[in-house]
PDB file of C-alpha atoms in Angstrom:
ATOM      1  CA  MET V  12      47.930 158.125-136.189  1.00 58.00           C
ATOM      2  CA  SER V  13      50.022 159.681-138.935  1.00 80.00           C
ATOM      3  CA  VAL V  14      52.427 156.737-139.138  1.00 89.00           C
ATOM      4  CA  GLU V  15      49.692 154.248-140.014  1.00 90.00           C
ATOM      5  CA  LEU V  16      48.086 156.605-142.523  1.00 89.00           C
ATOM      6  CA  ILE V  17      51.342 157.136-144.395  1.00 91.00           C
ATOM      7  CA  LYS V  18      52.251 153.446-144.200  1.00 94.00           C
ATOM      8  CA  ASN V  19      48.878 152.395-145.633  1.00 93.00           C
ATOM      9  CA  LEU V  20      49.118 155.033-148.351  1.00 93.00           C
ATOM     10  CA  VAL V  21      52.566 153.861-149.502  1.00 95.00           C
ATOM     11  CA  GLU V  22      51.601 150.181-149.292  1.00 95.00           C
ATOM     12  CA  SER V  23      48.502 150.753-151.414  1.00 94.00           C
ATOM     13  CA  GLU V  24      50.449 152.830-153.955  1.00 94.00           C
ATOM     14  CA  PHE V  25      53.092 150.127-154.450  1.00 95.00           C
ATOM     15  CA  GLU V  26      50.795 147.165-153.664  1.00 95.00           C
ATOM     16  CA  LEU V  27      53.261 145.562-151.246  1.00 95.00           C
ATOM     17  CA  LYS V  28      53.997 145.186-147.523  1.00 95.00           C
ATOM     18  CA  LEU V  29      56.733 147.516-146.263  1.00 94.00           C
ATOM     19  CA  LYS V  30      57.786 145.269-143.375  1.00 93.00           C
ATOM     20  CA  ARG V  31      58.791 142.400-145.658  1.00 93.00           C
ATOM     21  CA  ARG V  32      62.519 141.727-145.326  1.00 93.00           C
ATOM     22  CA  THR V  33      63.754 141.875-148.910  1.00 94.00           C
ATOM     23  CA  ARG V  34      66.166 143.915-150.977  1.00 94.00           C
ATOM     24  CA  LYS V  35      64.067 143.977-154.123  1.00 96.00           C
ATOM     25  CA  ARG V  36      64.191 147.419-155.668  1.00 94.00           C
ATOM     26  CA  GLU V  37      60.460 148.137-155.464  1.00 95.00           C
ATOM     27  CA  TYR V  38      60.497 147.416-151.720  1.00 96.00           C
ATOM     28  CA  VAL V  39      63.612 149.525-151.146  1.00 96.00           C
ATOM     29  CA  GLU V  40      62.100 152.467-153.026  1.00 95.00           C
ATOM     30  CA  ALA V  41      58.748 152.157-151.244  1.00 96.00           C
ATOM     31  CA  ARG V  42      60.374 152.036-147.800  1.00 97.00           C
ATOM     32  CA  ALA V  43      62.586 155.033-148.643  1.00 96.00           C
ATOM     33  CA  MET V  44      59.534 157.052-149.681  1.00 96.00           C
ATOM     34  CA  TYR V  45      57.776 156.024-146.471  1.00 96.00           C
ATOM     35  CA  TYR V  46      60.775 157.188-144.435  1.00 96.00           C
ATOM     36  CA  MET V  47      61.016 160.507-146.271  1.00 95.00           C
ATOM     37  CA  LEU V  48      57.300 161.219-145.931  1.00 94.00           C
ATOM     38  CA  LEU V  49      57.458 160.553-142.192  1.00 93.00           C
ATOM     39  CA  ARG V  50      60.557 162.682-141.821  1.00 92.00           C
ATOM     40  CA  ASN V  51      59.178 165.628-143.798  1.00 91.00           C
ATOM     41  CA  LYS V  52      55.498 165.554-142.893  1.00 88.00           C
ATOM     42  CA  SER V  53      55.320 164.303-139.318  1.00 83.00           C
ATOM     43  CA  LYS V  54      58.691 165.674-138.194  1.00 77.00           C
ATOM     44  CA  MET V  55      59.634 162.373-136.565  1.00 86.00           C
ATOM     45  CA  THR V  56      63.184 161.663-135.498  1.00 91.00           C
ATOM     46  CA  VAL V  57      65.233 159.143-137.451  1.00 93.00           C
ATOM     47  CA  SER V  58      65.231 156.833-134.429  1.00 93.00           C
ATOM     48  CA  ALA V  59      61.444 157.027-134.124  1.00 92.00           C
ATOM     49  CA  ILE V  60      61.034 156.236-137.823  1.00 94.00           C
ATOM     50  CA  ALA V  61      63.400 153.275-137.431  1.00 94.00           C
ATOM     51  CA  LYS V  62      61.296 151.882-134.591  1.00 93.00           C
ATOM     52  CA  THR V  63      58.172 151.853-136.768  1.00 92.00           C
ATOM     53  CA  MET V  64      59.859 149.359-139.098  1.00 93.00           C
ATOM     54  CA  ASP V  65      62.106 147.493-136.610  1.00 93.00           C
ATOM     55  CA  ARG V  66      65.206 148.924-138.275  1.00 93.00           C
ATOM     56  CA  ASN V  67      68.326 150.811-137.229  1.00 93.00           C
ATOM     57  CA  HIS V  68      68.560 154.617-137.482  1.00 94.00           C
ATOM     58  CA  ALA V  69      71.495 154.241-139.887  1.00 95.00           C
ATOM     59  CA  THR V  70      69.279 152.278-142.273  1.00 95.00           C
ATOM     60  CA  ILE V  71      66.859 155.188-142.379  1.00 96.00           C
ATOM     61  CA  LEU V  72      69.640 157.715-143.027  1.00 96.00           C
ATOM     62  CA  HIS V  73      71.035 155.547-145.826  1.00 96.00           C
ATOM     63  CA  ALA V  74      67.607 155.180-147.444  1.00 96.00           C
ATOM     64  CA  LEU V  75      66.900 158.923-147.244  1.00 96.00           C
ATOM     65  CA  LYS V  76      70.216 159.759-148.872  1.00 96.00           C
ATOM     66  CA  GLY V  77      69.663 157.151-151.570  1.00 95.00           C
ATOM     67  CA  LEU V  78      66.159 158.390-152.367  1.00 96.00           C
ATOM     68  CA  GLN V  79      67.378 161.962-152.771  1.00 95.00           C
ATOM     69  CA  ASN V  80      69.999 160.748-155.257  1.00 95.00           C
ATOM     70  CA  TRP V  81      67.507 158.576-157.157  1.00 94.00           C
ATOM     71  CA  MET V  82      64.997 161.391-157.466  1.00 94.00           C
ATOM     72  CA  SER V  83      67.618 163.672-159.004  1.00 94.00           C
ATOM     73  CA  TYR V  84      68.156 161.178-161.854  1.00 94.00           C
ATOM     74  CA  ASP V  85      64.919 159.201-162.207  1.00 93.00           C
ATOM     75  CA  THR V  86      61.853 161.267-163.074  1.00 94.00           C
ATOM     76  CA  ASN V  87      59.531 158.280-162.498  1.00 95.00           C
ATOM     77  CA  ILE V  88      60.592 157.946-158.850  1.00 95.00           C
ATOM     78  CA  LYS V  89      60.292 161.712-158.428  1.00 96.00           C
ATOM     79  CA  SER V  90      56.762 161.743-159.863  1.00 96.00           C
ATOM     80  CA  VAL V  91      55.640 158.848-157.632  1.00 96.00           C
ATOM     81  CA  TYR V  92      57.035 160.613-154.565  1.00 96.00           C
ATOM     82  CA  ASP V  93      55.405 163.905-155.566  1.00 96.00           C
ATOM     83  CA  SER V  94      52.068 162.157-155.987  1.00 96.00           C
ATOM     84  CA  LEU V  95      52.374 160.527-152.554  1.00 95.00           C
ATOM     85  CA  GLU V  96      53.363 163.853-151.030  1.00 95.00           C
ATOM     86  CA  LYS V  97      50.272 165.532-152.489  1.00 95.00           C
ATOM     87  CA  LYS V  98      48.071 162.790-151.042  1.00 93.00           C
ATOM     88  CA  VAL V  99      49.665 163.210-147.615  1.00 91.00           C
ATOM     89  CA  ASP V 100      49.234 166.989-147.857  1.00 91.00           C
ATOM     90  CA  ASN V 101      45.529 166.463-148.545  1.00 90.00           C
ATOM     91  CA  ILE V 102      45.238 164.173-145.523  1.00 86.00           C
ATOM     92  CA  ILE V 103      47.024 166.757-143.379  1.00 84.00           C
ATOM     93  CA  ARG V 104      44.683 169.464-144.635  1.00 85.00           C
ATOM     94  CA  LEU V 105      41.642 167.332-143.782  1.00 85.00           C
ATOM     95  CA  HIS V 106      42.960 165.982-140.445  1.00 78.00           C
ATOM     96  CA  PRO V 107      45.592 168.381-139.035  1.00 76.00           C
ATOM     97  CA  ASP V 108      45.175 166.979-135.515  1.00 76.00           C
ATOM     98  CA  LEU V 109      46.708 163.639-136.601  1.00 70.00           C
ATOM     99  CA  PHE V 110      49.963 165.340-137.584  1.00 69.00           C
ATOM    100  CA  GLY V 111      50.306 167.732-134.656  1.00 58.00           C
ATOM    101  CA  ILE V 112      53.486 166.227-133.232  1.00 50.00           C
ATOM    102  CA  ALA V 113      55.327 169.020-131.454  1.00 44.00           C
ATOM    103  CA  ILE V 114      59.004 168.311-130.900  1.00 49.00           C
ATOM    104  CA  THR V 115      62.038 170.441-130.277  1.00 49.00           C
ATOM    105  CA  GLU V 116      64.564 171.265-132.959  1.00 49.00           C
ATOM    106  CA  GLU V 117      67.160 169.156-131.134  1.00 52.00           C
ATOM    107  CA  GLU V 118      64.949 166.065-131.379  1.00 50.00           C
ATOM    108  CA  PHE V 119      64.425 166.650-135.099  1.00 48.00           C
ATOM    109  CA  TYR V 120      68.160 166.381-135.730  1.00 46.00           C
TER     110      TYR V 120
END
């Protein structure tokens, strides 16, 4: 499934476990990138993304907003996200059936 692929990719990139309950910056950044990749690549709803990490939908929205702000100022975070996005794009190209989640536009928002 696409969720596990993206989760494993982010965890291996940052060498940490995303589910760990901590506010350390590297964990916060890694989780935010995980959320954004799921949102952009698998077209999951915010609530569905929240369920994958046992979080609230508002936590996901806050992390997505924060990551967008960080990437506009920090080129290192932007380059790490871009690299992860390229890896996910390659996985999608190789296995398009794993990312074929068809949802309505209403569910996306």
